[in-house]
Amino acid sequence: MAKAMARHILVKTEAEAAALKKRIAAGEAFDMLARKHSTCPSGKKGGDLGEVRPGQMVRAVDQVIFKKALREVHGPVKTQFGYHLIQVFYRD
């Protein structure tokens, strides 16, 4: 079965996600921003979701993890939880 390693930042608003994405593009560390801003428990680990398999995450996040380019920061992606920035490291 497919698996991937990813991390994310979850925030309440699209504007906040877009602002964080700009900060990452300007060179700020994804993991540090996740620790400071993410509302997900994974934020304490720098946004690390570990290895995930298809169907473990909500559909919109799953689509990014298993279909989008590796190592890029994708988003904001809207779900019922808020807005995500997602980065995928590898996919098998």
Coordinates of C-alpha atoms in Angstrom, one line a residue, residues 6-11 30-31 33-35 38-50 57 61 65 73-74 77 79 81 83-89:
A6 CA 4.4 14.8 5.3
R7 CA 4.1 17.7 7.7
H8 CA 1.6 20.5 7.9
I9 CA 0.5 23.7 9.6
L10 CA -3.1 24.1 10.5
V11 CA -4.6 27.6 11.1
F30 CA 8.5 25.4 8.4
D31 CA 8.9 23.5 11.6
L33 CA 6.3 28.3 12.3
A34 CA 4.4 25.0 12.9
R35 CA 5.4 25.0 16.5
S38 CA -0.4 25.4 14.2
T39 CA -3.5 24.5 16.0
C40 CA -3.0 20.8 15.4
P41 CA -1.3 18.6 18.0
S42 CA 1.3 17.8 15.4
G43 CA 2.5 21.4 15.7
K44 CA 4.5 20.4 18.8
K45 CA 6.5 18.2 16.5
G46 CA 7.1 20.9 13.9
G47 CA 4.0 19.8 12.0
D48 CA 5.3 16.3 11.4
L49 CA 2.5 13.9 10.5
G50 CA 4.9 10.9 10.2
M57 CA -6.3 12.1 6.4
V61 CA -5.2 16.7 2.6
I65 CA -0.1 14.2 0.0
V73 CA 4.6 23.9 0.3
H74 CA 1.1 23.4 -0.9
V77 CA -6.0 23.8 1.6
T79 CA -10.9 21.4 5.3
F81 CA -10.6 21.9 10.6
Y83 CA -6.6 25.9 6.5
H84 CA -3.5 23.7 5.9
L85 CA -0.1 24.2 4.5
I86 CA 1.3 20.9 3.5
Q87 CA 4.8 19.7 2.6
V88 CA 5.4 16.1 1.4
F89 CA 8.9 14.6 1.7

